[in-house]
mmCIF file of C-alpha atoms and ligand atoms in Angstrom:
data_model
loop_
_atom_site.group_PDB
_atom_site.id
_atom_site.type_symbol
_atom_site.label_atom_id
_atom_site.label_comp_id
_atom_site.label_asym_id
_atom_site.label_seq_id
_atom_site.Cartn_x
_atom_site.Cartn_y
_atom_site.Cartn_z
ATOM 1 C CA MET T 611 23.023 26.931 -13.099
ATOM 2 C CA ALA T 612 21.224 29.578 -13.705
ATOM 3 C CA LYS T 613 18.274 30.555 -11.230
ATOM 4 C CA ARG T 614 15.007 28.701 -12.261
ATOM 5 C CA THR T 615 11.685 30.300 -13.310
ATOM 6 C CA VAL T 616 8.407 29.546 -14.536
ATOM 7 C CA ALA T 617 9.622 29.984 -18.042
ATOM 8 C CA THR T 618 13.282 27.802 -17.357
ATOM 9 C CA LEU T 619 10.931 25.192 -16.165
ATOM 10 C CA LEU T 620 7.886 25.322 -18.403
ATOM 11 C CA GLU T 621 11.237 25.331 -20.826
ATOM 12 C CA MET T 622 12.578 22.294 -19.441
ATOM 13 C CA LYS T 623 9.290 20.364 -20.167
ATOM 14 C CA LYS T 624 8.898 21.585 -24.143
ATOM 15 C CA ASN T 625 12.831 20.102 -24.406
ATOM 16 C CA GLY T 626 11.640 16.514 -22.514
ATOM 17 C CA GLN T 627 14.012 17.538 -19.627
ATOM 18 C CA LYS T 628 13.520 16.407 -16.566
ATOM 19 C CA VAL T 629 12.773 18.434 -13.854
ATOM 20 C CA SER T 630 13.945 17.673 -10.078
ATOM 21 C CA GLN T 631 12.235 18.321 -7.017
ATOM 22 C CA VAL T 632 12.735 17.952 -2.842
ATOM 23 C CA THR T 633 11.290 19.291 0.206
ATOM 24 C CA CYS T 634 13.414 21.477 2.448
ATOM 25 C CA TYR T 635 12.558 22.814 5.831
ATOM 26 C CA ASP T 636 15.775 24.760 6.662
ATOM 27 C CA TYR T 637 18.830 26.735 6.178
ATOM 28 C CA SER T 638 21.754 24.539 6.322
ATOM 29 C CA THR T 639 19.660 21.610 4.413
ATOM 30 C CA MET T 640 19.260 24.244 1.889
ATOM 31 C CA CYS T 641 22.340 25.392 1.090
ATOM 32 C CA LEU T 642 23.325 21.300 0.567
ATOM 33 C CA ILE T 643 20.864 21.047 -2.073
ATOM 34 C CA GLU T 644 22.361 24.215 -3.537
ATOM 35 C CA GLN T 645 25.541 22.498 -3.934
ATOM 36 C CA CYS T 646 23.506 19.397 -6.210
ATOM 37 C CA GLY T 647 21.690 21.296 -8.804
ATOM 38 C CA ILE T 648 18.278 20.064 -7.896
ATOM 39 C CA ASP T 649 15.950 22.313 -9.953
ATOM 40 C CA THR T 650 12.780 23.096 -7.553
ATOM 41 C CA VAL T 651 12.641 23.265 -3.504
ATOM 42 C CA LEU T 652 9.137 22.808 -2.034
ATOM 43 C CA VAL T 653 8.732 23.956 1.652
ATOM 44 C CA GLY T 654 5.677 21.421 1.782
ATOM 45 C CA ASP T 655 3.273 21.257 4.896
ATOM 46 C CA SER T 656 4.747 17.830 5.199
ATOM 47 C CA LEU T 657 7.042 19.435 8.188
ATOM 48 C CA GLY T 658 4.193 19.281 10.221
ATOM 49 C CA MET T 659 5.034 15.724 9.801
ATOM 50 C CA THR T 660 9.018 15.729 9.417
ATOM 51 C CA MET T 661 9.645 17.903 11.481
ATOM 52 C CA GLN T 662 7.041 18.662 13.923
ATOM 53 C CA GLY T 663 6.350 15.044 14.708
ATOM 54 C CA HIS T 664 2.448 15.263 13.598
ATOM 55 C CA ASP T 665 0.559 12.127 12.411
ATOM 56 C CA THR T 666 -1.014 14.359 9.549
ATOM 57 C CA THR T 667 -0.088 18.122 7.855
ATOM 58 C CA LEU T 668 -3.064 19.620 9.202
ATOM 59 C CA PRO T 669 -2.020 21.113 12.365
ATOM 60 C CA VAL T 670 0.532 22.999 10.214
ATOM 61 C CA THR T 671 -0.220 26.719 10.581
ATOM 62 C CA MET T 672 0.487 29.792 8.373
ATOM 63 C CA GLU T 673 3.099 31.397 10.987
ATOM 64 C CA ASP T 674 4.892 27.797 10.949
ATOM 65 C CA MET T 675 4.968 27.852 7.005
ATOM 66 C CA ILE T 676 6.548 31.210 7.286
ATOM 67 C CA VAL T 677 9.432 30.473 10.201
ATOM 68 C CA TYR T 678 10.535 27.223 7.888
ATOM 69 C CA GLY T 679 9.677 29.276 4.396
ATOM 70 C CA LYS T 680 12.185 32.283 5.587
ATOM 71 C CA SER T 681 14.838 29.260 6.219
ATOM 72 C CA VAL T 682 14.973 28.005 3.218
ATOM 73 C CA VAL T 683 15.294 30.631 0.833
ATOM 74 C CA ARG T 684 18.095 32.379 2.846
ATOM 75 C CA GLY T 685 20.151 29.314 1.916
ATOM 76 C CA SER T 686 18.499 29.562 -1.945
ATOM 77 C CA LYS T 687 20.060 30.996 -4.761
ATOM 78 C CA GLU T 688 19.107 28.886 -8.084
ATOM 79 C CA ALA T 689 16.662 26.525 -6.943
ATOM 80 C CA PHE T 690 13.186 28.274 -7.717
ATOM 81 C CA VAL T 691 11.360 27.966 -4.024
ATOM 82 C CA VAL T 692 7.582 27.094 -3.864
ATOM 83 C CA MET T 693 5.700 27.127 -0.413
ATOM 84 C CA ASP T 694 2.583 25.065 0.329
ATOM 85 C CA MET T 695 -0.502 26.590 1.742
ATOM 86 C CA PRO T 696 -1.212 25.102 5.007
ATOM 87 C CA PHE T 697 -4.690 23.362 5.666
ATOM 88 C CA MET T 698 -7.518 25.555 6.072
ATOM 89 C CA SER T 699 -5.039 28.657 4.617
ATOM 90 C CA TYR T 700 -7.167 29.018 1.467
ATOM 91 C CA GLN T 701 -10.617 27.144 1.554
ATOM 92 C CA VAL T 702 -12.510 29.677 3.196
ATOM 93 C CA SER T 703 -12.943 32.138 0.108
ATOM 94 C CA VAL T 704 -11.454 33.554 -2.904
ATOM 95 C CA GLU T 705 -9.760 36.332 -0.587
ATOM 96 C CA GLN T 706 -8.664 34.590 2.152
ATOM 97 C CA ALA T 707 -6.739 32.242 -0.497
ATOM 98 C CA VAL T 708 -5.076 35.259 -2.113
ATOM 99 C CA MET T 709 -4.320 37.157 1.170
ATOM 100 C CA ASN T 710 -2.481 34.001 2.499
ATOM 101 C CA ALA T 711 -0.462 33.155 -0.821
ATOM 102 C CA GLY T 712 0.388 37.019 -0.759
ATOM 103 C CA ARG T 713 1.531 36.798 2.932
ATOM 104 C CA LEU T 714 3.560 33.877 1.889
ATOM 105 C CA ILE T 715 5.895 35.121 -1.050
ATOM 106 C CA LYS T 716 5.809 38.507 0.961
ATOM 107 C CA GLU T 717 6.765 37.203 3.734
ATOM 108 C CA THR T 718 9.208 34.588 2.614
ATOM 109 C CA GLY T 719 10.397 35.876 -0.414
ATOM 110 C CA ALA T 720 9.835 32.520 -2.429
ATOM 111 C CA ASN T 721 8.752 31.999 -5.655
ATOM 112 C CA ALA T 722 5.498 30.318 -5.984
ATOM 113 C CA VAL T 723 2.594 28.302 -3.829
ATOM 114 C CA LYS T 724 1.093 25.434 -3.916
ATOM 115 C CA LEU T 725 -2.241 24.537 -2.866
ATOM 116 C CA GLU T 726 -4.169 20.981 -2.520
ATOM 117 C CA GLY T 727 -7.391 20.451 -4.750
ATOM 118 C CA GLY T 728 -8.534 20.062 -8.738
ATOM 119 C CA ALA T 729 -11.665 21.462 -9.747
ATOM 120 C CA ALA T 730 -12.674 22.608 -5.912
ATOM 121 C CA VAL T 731 -9.700 25.496 -5.877
ATOM 122 C CA LYS T 732 -9.880 26.184 -9.382
ATOM 123 C CA GLU T 733 -11.391 30.183 -8.398
ATOM 124 C CA GLN T 734 -8.812 30.496 -6.096
ATOM 125 C CA ILE T 735 -5.593 29.469 -7.640
ATOM 126 C CA LYS T 736 -7.160 32.066 -10.866
ATOM 127 C CA ALA T 737 -7.098 34.656 -8.430
ATOM 128 C CA ILE T 738 -3.821 34.455 -6.901
ATOM 129 C CA VAL T 739 -2.346 34.034 -10.541
ATOM 130 C CA ASP T 740 -4.104 37.320 -11.281
ATOM 131 C CA ALA T 741 -2.346 38.528 -8.206
ATOM 132 C CA GLY T 742 1.390 37.883 -10.043
ATOM 133 C CA ILE T 743 1.732 34.926 -7.941
ATOM 134 C CA PRO T 744 2.672 31.601 -9.757
ATOM 135 C CA VAL T 745 0.999 28.607 -8.667
ATOM 136 C CA CYS T 746 1.802 24.898 -8.542
ATOM 137 C CA ALA T 747 -1.390 22.622 -7.775
ATOM 138 C CA HIS T 748 -1.485 19.491 -6.050
ATOM 139 C CA ILE T 749 -4.305 16.411 -7.488
ATOM 140 C CA GLY T 750 -4.370 13.241 -6.463
ATOM 141 C CA MET T 751 -3.971 11.739 -3.027
ATOM 142 C CA THR T 752 -3.737 15.252 -1.842
ATOM 143 C CA PRO T 753 -2.261 14.786 2.525
ATOM 144 C CA GLN T 754 -4.837 17.986 3.695
ATOM 145 C CA SER T 755 -8.328 15.441 2.598
ATOM 146 C CA VAL T 756 -6.767 12.463 4.768
ATOM 147 C CA ASN T 757 -10.236 12.092 6.420
ATOM 148 C CA VAL T 758 -11.864 12.302 3.562
ATOM 149 C CA PHE T 759 -9.534 9.408 2.255
ATOM 150 C CA GLY T 760 -9.516 7.474 5.271
ATOM 151 C CA GLY T 761 -5.859 7.390 5.231
ATOM 152 C CA PHE T 762 -3.029 7.924 2.715
ATOM 153 C CA LYS T 763 -4.696 5.975 -0.121
ATOM 154 C CA VAL T 764 -3.839 5.806 -4.016
ATOM 155 C CA GLN T 765 -6.262 7.769 -6.215
ATOM 156 C CA GLY T 766 -7.444 7.899 -9.673
ATOM 157 C CA LYS T 767 -8.382 3.713 -9.367
ATOM 158 C CA GLY T 768 -11.035 2.838 -11.464
ATOM 159 C CA GLU T 769 -12.762 4.634 -14.492
ATOM 160 C CA ALA T 770 -14.619 7.192 -12.840
ATOM 161 C CA ASN T 771 -11.742 8.000 -10.549
ATOM 162 C CA ALA T 772 -9.556 8.273 -13.612
ATOM 163 C CA GLU T 773 -11.167 10.765 -15.377
ATOM 164 C CA ARG T 774 -11.530 13.045 -12.438
ATOM 165 C CA VAL T 775 -8.326 13.456 -11.898
ATOM 166 C CA LEU T 776 -7.838 14.104 -15.565
ATOM 167 C CA GLN T 777 -10.582 16.383 -15.623
ATOM 168 C CA ASP T 778 -8.737 17.966 -12.323
ATOM 169 C CA ALA T 779 -5.910 18.872 -13.443
ATOM 170 C CA LEU T 780 -7.376 20.410 -17.361
ATOM 171 C CA ALA T 781 -9.442 21.986 -14.082
ATOM 172 C CA VAL T 782 -6.166 23.489 -12.355
ATOM 173 C CA GLN T 783 -4.409 24.391 -15.651
ATOM 174 C CA GLU T 784 -7.451 26.443 -17.072
ATOM 175 C CA ALA T 785 -7.618 28.309 -13.691
ATOM 176 C CA GLY T 786 -3.512 29.500 -14.593
ATOM 177 C CA ALA T 787 -1.215 26.413 -12.392
ATOM 178 C CA PHE T 788 1.654 26.339 -14.306
ATOM 179 C CA MET T 789 3.052 23.413 -12.494
ATOM 180 C CA CYS T 790 0.997 20.281 -10.575
ATOM 181 C CA VAL T 791 1.990 17.576 -8.512
ATOM 182 C CA LEU T 792 0.577 14.377 -8.882
ATOM 183 C CA GLU T 793 0.399 12.491 -5.650
ATOM 184 C CA CYS T 794 -0.376 8.774 -5.686
ATOM 185 C CA VAL T 795 -2.493 8.238 -9.016
ATOM 186 C CA PRO T 796 -1.430 5.300 -11.198
ATOM 187 C CA PRO T 797 1.695 5.507 -13.574
ATOM 188 C CA LYS T 798 -0.510 5.460 -16.511
ATOM 189 C CA LEU T 799 -2.834 7.598 -15.496
ATOM 190 C CA ALA T 800 -0.103 10.312 -14.583
ATOM 191 C CA ALA T 801 1.730 9.843 -17.674
ATOM 192 C CA LEU T 802 -1.517 10.251 -19.651
ATOM 193 C CA ILE T 803 -1.881 13.574 -17.676
ATOM 194 C CA THR T 804 1.718 15.123 -18.144
ATOM 195 C CA GLU T 805 0.511 14.315 -22.044
ATOM 196 C CA LYS T 806 -2.208 16.266 -22.119
ATOM 197 C CA VAL T 807 -1.146 19.464 -20.149
ATOM 198 C CA ASP T 808 1.104 21.835 -20.911
ATOM 199 C CA MET T 809 1.887 22.407 -17.072
ATOM 200 C CA VAL T 810 4.899 20.793 -15.271
ATOM 201 C CA THR T 811 4.031 17.536 -13.944
ATOM 202 C CA ILE T 812 5.750 16.754 -10.545
ATOM 203 C CA GLY T 813 5.171 12.769 -9.602
ATOM 204 C CA ILE T 814 5.532 11.279 -6.103
ATOM 205 C CA GLY T 815 4.200 7.822 -5.970
ATOM 206 C CA ALA T 816 2.847 8.188 -10.082
ATOM 207 C CA GLY T 817 5.512 6.558 -11.998
ATOM 208 C CA ALA T 818 8.042 7.663 -14.271
ATOM 209 C CA GLY T 819 5.914 9.634 -17.028
ATOM 210 C CA CYS T 820 5.594 12.430 -15.530
ATOM 211 C CA ASP T 821 7.860 15.681 -16.258
ATOM 212 C CA GLY T 822 9.199 16.178 -13.027
ATOM 213 C CA GLN T 823 9.393 13.740 -9.373
ATOM 214 C CA VAL T 824 9.451 15.058 -5.730
ATOM 215 C CA LEU T 825 10.601 13.288 -2.479
ATOM 216 C CA VAL T 826 10.483 14.351 0.770
ATOM 217 C CA TRP T 827 14.076 14.971 1.774
ATOM 218 C CA GLN T 828 14.391 12.746 5.152
ATOM 219 C CA ASP T 829 12.445 9.731 2.895
ATOM 220 C CA LEU T 830 15.570 10.125 -0.029
ATOM 221 C CA THR T 831 18.607 10.314 2.549
ATOM 222 C CA GLY T 832 17.073 8.000 4.608
ATOM 223 C CA VAL T 833 17.245 10.398 7.814
ATOM 224 C CA ASN T 834 13.498 9.064 8.463
ATOM 225 C CA GLN T 835 13.452 5.814 9.914
ATOM 226 C CA ASP T 836 9.965 5.834 11.334
ATOM 227 C CA PHE T 837 8.492 4.540 7.765
ATOM 228 C CA THR T 838 9.332 4.498 4.479
ATOM 229 C CA PRO T 839 6.905 4.864 1.871
ATOM 230 C CA LYS T 840 6.087 2.464 -1.125
ATOM 231 C CA PHE T 841 7.356 5.135 -3.738
ATOM 232 C CA ALA T 842 10.461 6.286 -1.826
ATOM 233 C CA LYS T 843 13.976 5.321 -2.378
ATOM 234 C CA HIS T 844 16.824 5.610 -0.129
ATOM 235 C CA PHE T 845 19.972 7.362 -2.573
ATOM 236 C CA GLY T 846 21.875 7.736 0.866
ATOM 237 C CA GLU T 847 21.945 6.020 4.444
ATOM 238 C CA ILE T 848 22.207 9.453 6.399
ATOM 239 C CA GLY T 849 20.501 8.746 9.498
ATOM 240 C CA GLU T 850 22.984 5.701 10.146
ATOM 241 C CA ALA T 851 25.554 8.144 9.355
ATOM 242 C CA MET T 852 23.870 10.365 11.713
ATOM 243 C CA LYS T 853 23.436 8.051 14.438
ATOM 244 C CA ALA T 854 27.362 6.893 13.886
ATOM 245 C CA ALA T 855 28.461 10.402 14.382
ATOM 246 C CA PHE T 856 26.191 11.211 17.545
ATOM 247 C CA ARG T 857 27.698 7.747 19.300
ATOM 248 C CA ALA T 858 31.028 8.687 18.628
ATOM 249 C CA TYR T 859 30.395 12.085 20.132
ATOM 250 C CA ASN T 860 28.870 10.752 23.137
ATOM 251 C CA GLU T 861 31.398 8.057 23.759
ATOM 252 C CA GLU T 862 34.146 11.152 23.586
ATOM 253 C CA VAL T 863 32.430 13.622 26.141
ATOM 254 C CA LYS T 864 31.904 10.913 28.081
ATOM 255 C CA GLY T 865 35.630 9.434 28.059
ATOM 256 C CA GLY T 866 36.874 12.744 28.429
ATOM 257 C CA THR T 867 38.763 12.779 25.075
ATOM 258 C CA PHE T 868 36.483 15.757 23.091
ATOM 259 C CA PRO T 869 37.377 18.051 23.253
ATOM 260 C CA ALA T 870 41.342 17.634 22.433
ATOM 261 C CA GLU T 871 43.703 20.671 23.349
ATOM 262 C CA GLU T 872 43.368 21.566 19.162
ATOM 263 C CA HIS T 873 39.186 22.460 19.666
ATOM 264 C CA SER T 874 40.016 25.047 21.771
ATOM 265 C CA PHE T 875 40.333 28.733 20.840
ATOM 266 C CA VAL T 876 42.598 30.567 23.655
ATOM 267 C CA LYS T 877 45.295 28.601 25.117
ATOM 268 C CA SER T 878 45.447 29.793 28.624
ATOM 269 C CA ASP T 879 47.119 33.530 28.763
ATOM 270 C CA CYS T 880 47.423 33.367 32.368
ATOM 271 C CA GLY T 881 50.746 31.726 34.560
ATOM 272 C CA ASP T 882 49.982 28.829 36.033
ATOM 273 C CA GLY T 883 51.239 30.908 38.987
ATOM 274 C CA PHE T 884 47.765 33.168 38.791
ATOM 275 C CA LEU T 885 45.752 30.469 38.224
ATOM 276 C CA GLU T 886 47.277 28.425 41.251
ATOM 277 C CA GLY T 887 46.171 31.863 43.528
ATOM 278 C CA LEU T 888 42.690 32.035 42.026
ATOM 279 C CA ARG T 889 42.728 28.249 43.184
ATOM 280 C CA ALA T 890 43.272 29.122 46.098
ATOM 281 C CA LYS T 891 41.319 32.897 46.624
ATOM 282 C CA TYR T 892 37.789 31.206 45.499
HETATM 283 O O1 LIG X 1055 3.920 18.932 2.104
HETATM 284 C C1 LIG X 1055 4.741 18.219 1.053
HETATM 285 O O2 LIG X 1055 6.264 17.760 1.076
HETATM 286 C C2 LIG X 1055 4.041 17.174 -0.089
HETATM 287 C C3 LIG X 1055 4.894 16.702 -1.317
HETATM 288 C C4 LIG X 1055 4.676 15.274 -0.737
HETATM 289 C C5 LIG X 1055 4.232 16.897 -2.875
HETATM 290 O O3 LIG X 1055 3.095 18.236 -0.726
#
């Protein structure tokens, strides 16, 4: 697969080819993802929950994003890497948004940034795009506004809300976004938005009518065992496989069967007599 770019992703939409995206936060996982043909990777601020154990994404900082983002980019070759802008890194002013988007790209080497909000952040999107940075928007259920929504709830239900979500999509497209995550939006509305925009729509809990899909990698592999969102599917039971490996290791260490002789680098090159001498001396 060739390196994915804004142009190739937009081409995929035009040709009716689906776009795959997963979240990723570290080098080792990224090396595995690279071998599987996934088109794009999101260094999501969901790392606040999946990697740091917070209840929401709100505590994640720019410094956190940069540390995780750099690790992902080191493992990426062909996938297009999108960096999430964390809470309060772009809401204060347009200038703050451009500075922080620039830091994310300059310090990690990623390909694009993602920010939450529709019409409310159109000035920020326009300025970031004008600075030469591709933008993925994120509308519908935007987790950084969890306290406004009163929980992680479906958005766009009812006629007025549905029209507002469509208007948000049109606003972020007009501002220059080339891609847009639609999170927890009713499927028919997500399909309508996908039809109305040229941006690549990436759904999560938004049905099959989007141009592509994103899932948090721990949700799709079964590594996250705390909670499985309704929209996630386990494509493997890696959490169970990891637990089996940790248990087997624990048993072998405690039973003295690991490490065996073949796991040592150098067979002792000192004679038994010399080692006996050391035993006596110390
Ligand atoms: O932070 C994240 O991982 C996200 C996706 C779930 C869309 O925003």
